[in-house]
Short mmCIF file of N, CA and C in Angstrom, two decimals:
data_model
loop_
_atom_site.label_atom_id
_atom_site.label_comp_id
_atom_site.label_asym_id
_atom_site.label_seq_id
_atom_site.Cartn_x
_atom_site.Cartn_y
_atom_site.Cartn_z
N THR A 886 24.91 -35.11 -11.24
CA THR A 886 23.59 -35.52 -11.66
C THR A 886 23.06 -36.57 -10.73
N THR A 887 21.74 -36.52 -10.38
CA THR A 887 21.15 -37.42 -9.40
C THR A 887 21.35 -38.86 -9.81
N SER A 888 21.71 -39.70 -8.89
CA SER A 888 21.88 -41.17 -8.99
C SER A 888 23.21 -41.56 -9.70
N TYR A 889 23.98 -40.60 -10.25
CA TYR A 889 25.27 -40.94 -10.84
C TYR A 889 26.34 -40.83 -9.78
N VAL A 890 27.29 -41.75 -9.78
CA VAL A 890 28.41 -41.75 -8.89
C VAL A 890 29.35 -40.65 -9.32
N THR A 891 29.81 -39.79 -8.43
CA THR A 891 30.69 -38.70 -8.80
C THR A 891 32.12 -39.20 -8.94
N LYS A 892 32.89 -38.44 -9.72
CA LYS A 892 34.32 -38.71 -9.89
C LYS A 892 35.08 -37.34 -9.94
N TRP A 893 36.33 -37.41 -9.65
CA TRP A 893 37.15 -36.23 -9.72
C TRP A 893 37.46 -35.93 -11.18
N SER A 894 37.18 -34.69 -11.65
CA SER A 894 37.52 -34.32 -12.98
C SER A 894 38.78 -33.45 -13.05
N SER A 895 39.17 -32.97 -11.89
CA SER A 895 40.46 -32.25 -11.75
C SER A 895 40.84 -32.33 -10.26
N ALA A 896 41.87 -31.63 -9.88
CA ALA A 896 42.35 -31.66 -8.49
C ALA A 896 41.32 -31.06 -7.52
N THR A 897 40.38 -30.20 -8.05
CA THR A 897 39.48 -29.53 -7.15
C THR A 897 38.03 -29.64 -7.55
N ALA A 898 37.71 -30.35 -8.65
CA ALA A 898 36.33 -30.40 -9.15
C ALA A 898 35.84 -31.83 -9.34
N VAL A 899 34.52 -32.06 -9.13
CA VAL A 899 33.92 -33.36 -9.39
C VAL A 899 32.87 -33.24 -10.50
N THR A 900 32.61 -34.41 -11.07
CA THR A 900 31.60 -34.46 -12.17
C THR A 900 30.96 -35.87 -12.07
N SER A 901 29.93 -36.11 -12.87
CA SER A 901 29.19 -37.40 -12.90
C SER A 901 30.05 -38.38 -13.69
N SER A 902 30.14 -39.62 -13.20
CA SER A 902 30.76 -40.70 -13.93
C SER A 902 29.75 -41.45 -14.80
N VAL A 903 30.14 -42.51 -15.40
CA VAL A 903 29.21 -43.36 -16.18
C VAL A 903 28.52 -44.41 -15.31
N ILE A 904 28.81 -44.38 -14.00
CA ILE A 904 28.23 -45.34 -13.09
C ILE A 904 26.96 -44.78 -12.45
N TYR A 905 25.88 -45.49 -12.65
CA TYR A 905 24.51 -45.11 -12.18
C TYR A 905 24.09 -46.03 -11.03
N ASP A 906 23.66 -45.45 -9.93
CA ASP A 906 23.21 -46.22 -8.76
C ASP A 906 21.73 -45.94 -8.51
N ASP A 907 20.85 -46.93 -8.79
CA ASP A 907 19.38 -46.65 -8.55
C ASP A 907 18.95 -47.02 -7.15
N GLY A 908 19.91 -47.34 -6.26
CA GLY A 908 19.56 -47.68 -4.91
C GLY A 908 19.51 -49.18 -4.66
N THR A 909 19.34 -49.94 -5.73
CA THR A 909 19.32 -51.42 -5.68
C THR A 909 20.33 -52.02 -6.58
N ASN A 910 20.45 -51.50 -7.82
CA ASN A 910 21.38 -52.04 -8.79
C ASN A 910 22.31 -50.95 -9.29
N ILE A 911 23.47 -51.37 -9.87
CA ILE A 911 24.44 -50.44 -10.42
C ILE A 911 24.46 -50.62 -11.88
N GLY A 912 24.40 -49.51 -12.65
CA GLY A 912 24.48 -49.54 -14.08
C GLY A 912 25.75 -48.87 -14.54
N VAL A 913 26.44 -49.47 -15.50
CA VAL A 913 27.61 -48.88 -16.11
C VAL A 913 27.22 -48.63 -17.58
N GLY A 914 27.01 -47.40 -17.95
CA GLY A 914 26.54 -47.09 -19.29
C GLY A 914 25.07 -47.28 -19.52
N THR A 915 24.31 -47.47 -18.43
CA THR A 915 22.84 -47.62 -18.51
C THR A 915 22.21 -47.00 -17.31
N ILE A 916 21.05 -46.43 -17.48
CA ILE A 916 20.33 -45.89 -16.32
C ILE A 916 19.18 -46.77 -15.89
N THR A 917 19.09 -47.98 -16.53
CA THR A 917 18.06 -48.98 -16.15
C THR A 917 18.71 -50.30 -15.86
N PRO A 918 19.57 -50.42 -14.85
CA PRO A 918 20.20 -51.69 -14.54
C PRO A 918 19.19 -52.73 -14.13
N VAL A 919 19.32 -53.98 -14.62
CA VAL A 919 18.40 -55.05 -14.31
C VAL A 919 19.05 -56.13 -13.44
N ALA A 920 20.30 -55.94 -13.04
CA ALA A 920 21.03 -56.87 -12.18
C ALA A 920 21.85 -56.04 -11.19
N MET A 921 22.38 -56.69 -10.15
CA MET A 921 23.16 -56.01 -9.16
C MET A 921 24.23 -55.14 -9.83
N ILE A 922 24.94 -55.66 -10.85
CA ILE A 922 25.81 -54.88 -11.68
C ILE A 922 25.46 -55.14 -13.15
N ASN A 923 25.11 -54.13 -13.92
CA ASN A 923 24.67 -54.22 -15.25
C ASN A 923 25.56 -53.32 -16.13
N ALA A 924 26.41 -53.95 -16.93
CA ALA A 924 27.28 -53.16 -17.79
C ALA A 924 26.78 -53.15 -19.20
N HIS A 925 26.47 -51.98 -19.76
CA HIS A 925 25.99 -51.91 -21.12
C HIS A 925 27.20 -51.73 -22.06
N GLY A 926 27.27 -52.55 -23.10
CA GLY A 926 28.34 -52.44 -24.03
C GLY A 926 29.45 -53.45 -23.83
N GLY A 927 29.26 -54.40 -22.88
CA GLY A 927 30.24 -55.45 -22.65
C GLY A 927 30.79 -55.45 -21.29
N ALA A 928 31.10 -56.63 -20.82
CA ALA A 928 31.65 -56.81 -19.49
C ALA A 928 32.46 -58.07 -19.43
N ILE A 929 33.42 -58.13 -18.52
CA ILE A 929 34.14 -59.35 -18.25
C ILE A 929 33.55 -59.91 -16.95
N VAL A 930 33.07 -61.18 -17.01
CA VAL A 930 32.45 -61.80 -15.84
C VAL A 930 33.38 -62.87 -15.36
N SER A 931 33.76 -62.78 -14.10
CA SER A 931 34.70 -63.77 -13.53
C SER A 931 34.07 -64.69 -12.52
N ASP A 932 32.76 -64.58 -12.33
CA ASP A 932 32.04 -65.40 -11.37
C ASP A 932 30.92 -66.08 -12.09
N THR A 933 30.61 -67.30 -11.75
CA THR A 933 29.48 -68.03 -12.35
C THR A 933 28.55 -68.47 -11.25
N LYS A 934 27.31 -68.69 -11.60
CA LYS A 934 26.33 -69.20 -10.68
C LYS A 934 25.94 -70.61 -11.15
N SER A 935 25.84 -71.50 -10.23
CA SER A 935 25.42 -72.88 -10.55
C SER A 935 24.01 -73.11 -10.20
N ASN A 936 23.29 -73.76 -11.12
CA ASN A 936 21.93 -74.19 -10.86
C ASN A 936 21.99 -75.67 -10.48
N THR A 937 21.24 -76.04 -9.46
CA THR A 937 21.29 -77.42 -9.01
C THR A 937 20.51 -78.35 -9.90
N SER A 938 20.74 -79.64 -9.71
CA SER A 938 20.07 -80.68 -10.52
C SER A 938 18.56 -80.48 -10.53
N GLY A 939 17.96 -80.60 -11.67
CA GLY A 939 16.52 -80.49 -11.86
C GLY A 939 16.04 -79.07 -12.06
N VAL A 940 16.86 -78.07 -11.93
CA VAL A 940 16.49 -76.70 -12.19
C VAL A 940 16.55 -76.45 -13.68
N THR A 941 15.47 -75.96 -14.24
CA THR A 941 15.41 -75.68 -15.68
C THR A 941 15.42 -74.18 -16.00
N ASN A 942 15.15 -73.33 -15.02
CA ASN A 942 15.25 -71.88 -15.23
C ASN A 942 16.67 -71.45 -15.08
N ILE A 943 17.24 -70.92 -16.15
CA ILE A 943 18.63 -70.42 -16.12
C ILE A 943 18.49 -68.89 -16.23
N VAL A 944 18.88 -68.19 -15.16
CA VAL A 944 18.68 -66.75 -15.06
C VAL A 944 19.99 -66.01 -15.31
N PHE A 945 20.10 -65.44 -16.48
CA PHE A 945 21.37 -64.78 -16.90
C PHE A 945 21.49 -63.39 -16.30
N SER A 946 20.46 -62.81 -15.70
CA SER A 946 20.62 -61.47 -15.10
C SER A 946 21.54 -61.53 -13.90
N THR A 947 21.85 -62.73 -13.39
CA THR A 947 22.79 -62.89 -12.24
C THR A 947 24.21 -63.11 -12.74
N GLY A 948 24.46 -63.23 -14.03
CA GLY A 948 25.77 -63.43 -14.58
C GLY A 948 25.72 -64.02 -15.98
N ASN A 949 26.60 -63.67 -16.84
CA ASN A 949 26.59 -64.08 -18.25
C ASN A 949 27.05 -65.52 -18.45
N VAL A 950 27.59 -66.15 -17.45
CA VAL A 950 27.97 -67.55 -17.53
C VAL A 950 27.23 -68.32 -16.43
N GLN A 951 26.48 -69.34 -16.83
CA GLN A 951 25.72 -70.14 -15.89
C GLN A 951 26.05 -71.62 -16.09
N THR A 952 25.93 -72.42 -15.08
CA THR A 952 26.08 -73.87 -15.24
C THR A 952 24.81 -74.60 -14.78
N SER A 953 24.60 -75.73 -15.33
CA SER A 953 23.46 -76.56 -14.91
C SER A 953 23.88 -78.01 -14.86
N ALA A 954 23.51 -78.64 -13.70
CA ALA A 954 23.75 -80.06 -13.50
C ALA A 954 22.46 -80.84 -13.74
N ASN A 955 21.53 -80.30 -14.52
CA ASN A 955 20.29 -81.01 -14.83
C ASN A 955 20.65 -82.26 -15.66
N SER A 956 20.30 -83.44 -15.17
CA SER A 956 20.67 -84.67 -15.83
C SER A 956 19.43 -85.33 -16.51
N THR A 957 18.33 -84.60 -16.66
CA THR A 957 17.18 -85.14 -17.34
C THR A 957 17.41 -85.23 -18.85
N ASN A 958 17.21 -86.39 -19.44
CA ASN A 958 17.43 -86.55 -20.87
C ASN A 958 16.45 -85.62 -21.64
N ASN A 959 16.95 -84.93 -22.65
CA ASN A 959 16.20 -84.02 -23.48
C ASN A 959 15.49 -82.96 -22.63
N ALA A 960 16.20 -82.40 -21.67
CA ALA A 960 15.69 -81.43 -20.74
C ALA A 960 15.18 -80.18 -21.48
N ALA A 961 14.17 -79.52 -20.91
CA ALA A 961 13.64 -78.20 -21.41
C ALA A 961 14.18 -77.15 -20.49
N PHE A 962 14.85 -76.15 -21.07
CA PHE A 962 15.44 -75.05 -20.32
C PHE A 962 14.76 -73.74 -20.65
N LYS A 963 14.47 -72.93 -19.62
CA LYS A 963 14.05 -71.57 -19.82
C LYS A 963 15.27 -70.69 -19.59
N ILE A 964 15.66 -69.99 -20.64
CA ILE A 964 16.82 -69.11 -20.59
C ILE A 964 16.31 -67.69 -20.34
N CYS A 965 16.52 -67.18 -19.17
CA CYS A 965 15.84 -65.95 -18.73
C CYS A 965 16.83 -64.79 -18.53
N GLY A 966 16.31 -63.57 -18.64
CA GLY A 966 17.10 -62.37 -18.40
C GLY A 966 18.02 -62.04 -19.54
N MET A 967 17.65 -62.38 -20.76
CA MET A 967 18.50 -62.09 -21.93
C MET A 967 18.24 -60.70 -22.47
N GLN A 968 19.22 -59.82 -22.32
CA GLN A 968 19.11 -58.46 -22.81
C GLN A 968 19.51 -58.36 -24.25
N ASP A 969 18.86 -57.45 -25.01
CA ASP A 969 19.22 -57.27 -26.42
C ASP A 969 20.69 -56.89 -26.58
N GLY A 970 21.41 -57.57 -27.42
CA GLY A 970 22.78 -57.36 -27.64
C GLY A 970 23.70 -58.15 -26.71
N GLY A 971 23.09 -58.96 -25.86
CA GLY A 971 23.87 -59.72 -24.90
C GLY A 971 24.40 -61.06 -25.40
N SER A 972 25.48 -61.54 -24.86
CA SER A 972 26.05 -62.83 -25.12
C SER A 972 26.12 -63.62 -23.85
N TYR A 973 25.58 -64.88 -23.86
CA TYR A 973 25.48 -65.67 -22.67
C TYR A 973 25.95 -67.12 -22.91
N SER A 974 26.59 -67.66 -21.93
CA SER A 974 27.06 -69.03 -22.05
C SER A 974 26.43 -69.93 -20.99
N LEU A 975 26.02 -71.07 -21.36
CA LEU A 975 25.47 -72.09 -20.43
C LEU A 975 26.34 -73.33 -20.54
N VAL A 976 26.83 -73.74 -19.39
CA VAL A 976 27.66 -74.99 -19.34
C VAL A 976 26.76 -76.10 -18.77
N LEU A 977 26.52 -77.07 -19.63
CA LEU A 977 25.73 -78.23 -19.20
C LEU A 977 26.71 -79.30 -18.74
N THR A 978 26.67 -79.69 -17.50
CA THR A 978 27.65 -80.64 -16.98
C THR A 978 27.15 -82.06 -16.78
N ALA A 979 25.85 -82.28 -16.99
CA ALA A 979 25.32 -83.64 -16.66
C ALA A 979 24.27 -84.13 -17.66
N GLN A 980 24.08 -83.42 -18.83
CA GLN A 980 23.14 -83.93 -19.79
C GLN A 980 23.63 -85.23 -20.39
N PRO A 981 22.76 -86.22 -20.50
CA PRO A 981 23.24 -87.53 -21.07
C PRO A 981 23.71 -87.34 -22.50
N VAL A 982 24.77 -88.06 -22.90
CA VAL A 982 25.26 -88.03 -24.27
C VAL A 982 24.11 -88.42 -25.22
N GLY A 983 23.92 -87.60 -26.24
CA GLY A 983 22.85 -87.84 -27.17
C GLY A 983 21.56 -87.09 -26.85
N SER A 984 21.51 -86.45 -25.73
CA SER A 984 20.33 -85.68 -25.33
C SER A 984 20.15 -84.46 -26.27
N ILE A 985 18.95 -84.09 -26.53
CA ILE A 985 18.67 -82.89 -27.33
C ILE A 985 17.85 -81.96 -26.49
N PRO A 986 18.51 -81.12 -25.70
CA PRO A 986 17.77 -80.17 -24.87
C PRO A 986 17.06 -79.10 -25.73
N THR A 987 15.94 -78.59 -25.20
CA THR A 987 15.25 -77.54 -25.90
C THR A 987 15.33 -76.26 -25.04
N PHE A 988 15.13 -75.12 -25.65
CA PHE A 988 15.32 -73.86 -24.99
C PHE A 988 14.23 -72.89 -25.37
N THR A 989 13.73 -72.13 -24.39
CA THR A 989 12.86 -70.99 -24.64
C THR A 989 13.55 -69.78 -24.02
N ALA A 990 13.71 -68.75 -24.81
CA ALA A 990 14.44 -67.52 -24.36
C ALA A 990 13.43 -66.48 -23.88
N TYR A 991 13.81 -65.84 -22.76
CA TYR A 991 12.99 -64.81 -22.14
C TYR A 991 13.84 -63.55 -21.90
N SER A 992 13.20 -62.40 -22.03
CA SER A 992 13.92 -61.16 -21.83
C SER A 992 14.03 -60.76 -20.38
N ASP A 993 13.15 -61.31 -19.55
CA ASP A 993 13.13 -60.92 -18.12
C ASP A 993 13.60 -62.03 -17.21
N ALA A 994 14.03 -61.70 -16.01
CA ALA A 994 14.53 -62.71 -15.07
C ALA A 994 13.42 -63.59 -14.52
N ALA A 995 12.17 -63.13 -14.58
CA ALA A 995 11.06 -63.91 -14.07
C ALA A 995 10.57 -64.97 -15.08
N CYS A 996 11.14 -64.99 -16.30
CA CYS A 996 10.75 -65.96 -17.32
C CYS A 996 9.31 -65.80 -17.76
N SER A 997 8.86 -64.57 -17.89
CA SER A 997 7.44 -64.34 -18.27
C SER A 997 7.29 -63.68 -19.65
N THR A 998 8.36 -63.08 -20.21
CA THR A 998 8.22 -62.44 -21.50
C THR A 998 9.10 -63.18 -22.48
N ALA A 999 8.49 -64.13 -23.23
CA ALA A 999 9.18 -64.98 -24.12
C ALA A 999 9.68 -64.20 -25.37
N ILE A 1000 10.91 -64.48 -25.81
CA ILE A 1000 11.49 -63.94 -27.01
C ILE A 1000 11.31 -64.96 -28.16
N THR A 1001 11.74 -66.18 -27.90
CA THR A 1001 11.65 -67.21 -28.92
C THR A 1001 11.72 -68.59 -28.27
N ASN A 1002 11.21 -69.58 -28.96
CA ASN A 1002 11.26 -70.99 -28.50
C ASN A 1002 11.97 -71.76 -29.58
N PHE A 1003 13.01 -72.52 -29.27
CA PHE A 1003 13.72 -73.23 -30.31
C PHE A 1003 14.42 -74.45 -29.80
N ASP A 1004 14.62 -75.41 -30.68
CA ASP A 1004 15.48 -76.56 -30.41
C ASP A 1004 16.62 -76.61 -31.39
N ALA A 1005 16.77 -75.52 -32.18
CA ALA A 1005 17.87 -75.37 -33.15
C ALA A 1005 17.93 -76.52 -34.12
N GLY A 1006 16.82 -77.03 -34.51
CA GLY A 1006 16.78 -78.11 -35.50
C GLY A 1006 17.24 -79.46 -35.00
N GLY A 1007 17.03 -79.71 -33.71
CA GLY A 1007 17.37 -81.00 -33.16
C GLY A 1007 18.84 -81.22 -32.90
N SER A 1008 19.52 -81.93 -33.81
CA SER A 1008 20.89 -82.40 -33.54
C SER A 1008 21.89 -81.25 -33.43
N VAL A 1009 21.56 -80.02 -33.83
CA VAL A 1009 22.54 -78.95 -33.71
C VAL A 1009 23.00 -78.75 -32.31
N LEU A 1010 22.14 -78.85 -31.34
CA LEU A 1010 22.52 -78.68 -29.96
C LEU A 1010 22.57 -80.03 -29.21
N GLN A 1011 22.66 -81.10 -29.90
CA GLN A 1011 22.72 -82.43 -29.26
C GLN A 1011 24.03 -82.52 -28.51
N THR A 1012 23.91 -83.07 -27.26
CA THR A 1012 25.13 -83.21 -26.45
C THR A 1012 25.89 -84.42 -26.94
N THR A 1013 27.20 -84.24 -27.10
CA THR A 1013 28.06 -85.36 -27.53
C THR A 1013 29.12 -85.75 -26.47
N THR A 1014 29.21 -84.98 -25.44
CA THR A 1014 30.15 -85.29 -24.34
C THR A 1014 29.47 -84.88 -23.04
N ALA A 1015 30.02 -85.24 -21.95
CA ALA A 1015 29.43 -84.97 -20.63
C ALA A 1015 29.33 -83.46 -20.35
N THR A 1016 30.28 -82.70 -20.89
CA THR A 1016 30.23 -81.25 -20.69
C THR A 1016 30.02 -80.57 -22.04
N THR A 1017 28.93 -79.80 -22.12
CA THR A 1017 28.64 -79.07 -23.34
C THR A 1017 28.43 -77.61 -23.01
N ILE A 1018 29.04 -76.72 -23.79
CA ILE A 1018 28.85 -75.28 -23.62
C ILE A 1018 28.00 -74.77 -24.75
N ILE A 1019 26.93 -74.06 -24.42
CA ILE A 1019 26.09 -73.47 -25.42
C ILE A 1019 26.15 -71.97 -25.23
N THR A 1020 26.50 -71.25 -26.23
CA THR A 1020 26.54 -69.79 -26.21
C THR A 1020 25.36 -69.23 -26.95
N PHE A 1021 24.61 -68.32 -26.33
CA PHE A 1021 23.45 -67.66 -26.91
C PHE A 1021 23.80 -66.18 -27.13
N ILE A 1022 23.41 -65.64 -28.26
CA ILE A 1022 23.56 -64.23 -28.57
C ILE A 1022 22.19 -63.69 -29.00
N ARG A 1023 21.73 -62.65 -28.29
CA ARG A 1023 20.43 -62.07 -28.56
C ARG A 1023 20.57 -60.81 -29.40
N SER A 1024 19.83 -60.71 -30.45
CA SER A 1024 19.78 -59.54 -31.29
C SER A 1024 18.27 -59.27 -31.61
N GLY A 1025 17.66 -58.32 -30.88
CA GLY A 1025 16.24 -58.08 -31.06
C GLY A 1025 15.47 -59.28 -30.62
N ILE A 1026 14.57 -59.83 -31.53
CA ILE A 1026 13.78 -60.98 -31.17
C ILE A 1026 14.45 -62.26 -31.62
N THR A 1027 15.65 -62.18 -32.15
CA THR A 1027 16.42 -63.33 -32.61
C THR A 1027 17.44 -63.78 -31.52
N VAL A 1028 17.44 -65.04 -31.26
CA VAL A 1028 18.47 -65.59 -30.36
C VAL A 1028 19.19 -66.72 -31.14
N ASP A 1029 20.47 -66.54 -31.36
CA ASP A 1029 21.29 -67.55 -32.02
C ASP A 1029 22.02 -68.39 -30.93
N ALA A 1030 22.26 -69.61 -31.25
CA ALA A 1030 22.94 -70.52 -30.29
C ALA A 1030 23.99 -71.32 -31.03
N MET A 1031 25.10 -71.53 -30.25
CA MET A 1031 26.23 -72.31 -30.81
C MET A 1031 26.69 -73.31 -29.74
N ARG A 1032 26.94 -74.53 -30.15
CA ARG A 1032 27.37 -75.58 -29.23
C ARG A 1032 28.83 -75.83 -29.31
N ALA A 1033 29.49 -75.97 -28.18
CA ALA A 1033 30.91 -76.42 -28.12
C ALA A 1033 30.97 -77.61 -27.18
N THR A 1034 31.68 -78.67 -27.59
CA THR A 1034 31.70 -79.86 -26.72
C THR A 1034 33.22 -80.30 -26.51
N GLY A 1035 33.37 -81.28 -25.68
CA GLY A 1035 34.67 -81.86 -25.52
C GLY A 1035 35.43 -81.20 -24.37
N PHE A 1036 34.84 -80.45 -23.54
CA PHE A 1036 35.51 -79.78 -22.39
C PHE A 1036 35.51 -80.68 -21.23
N THR A 1037 36.54 -80.54 -20.39
CA THR A 1037 36.58 -81.26 -19.12
C THR A 1037 36.76 -80.25 -18.02
N HIS A 1038 36.31 -80.62 -16.87
CA HIS A 1038 36.50 -79.74 -15.68
C HIS A 1038 36.78 -80.59 -14.47
#
């Protein structure tokens, strides 16, 4: 089938695999990949991308785990590229203790199609240590967030 990577189905025959190549991005289980490698149904990500200090756009289409060294107290973050059914983790490494960052979730990498804007009720996502991990899970127009603190690196 056009755009699908072929695989051997027997010693002498080939068939289409679940890998789709649109010429720019690779989809596994999807024909509309939105990142260099887009796995539908789950993936193990072993590489992270770091955003430098002062950057507030966190683009998850480049990887499901991102870090930010933004040290602005009560920083506002744009969480971009969140696909329905996706799970994403943001590691905040420099938010001041007691900071209450706010988040706006976007479905696209360009941060132009907002899903929801939330601060999770204030203290729910308040930073209590130098390193805070926030996990976001998107389901339709709902984005849930959970904070984990006390990590060192």
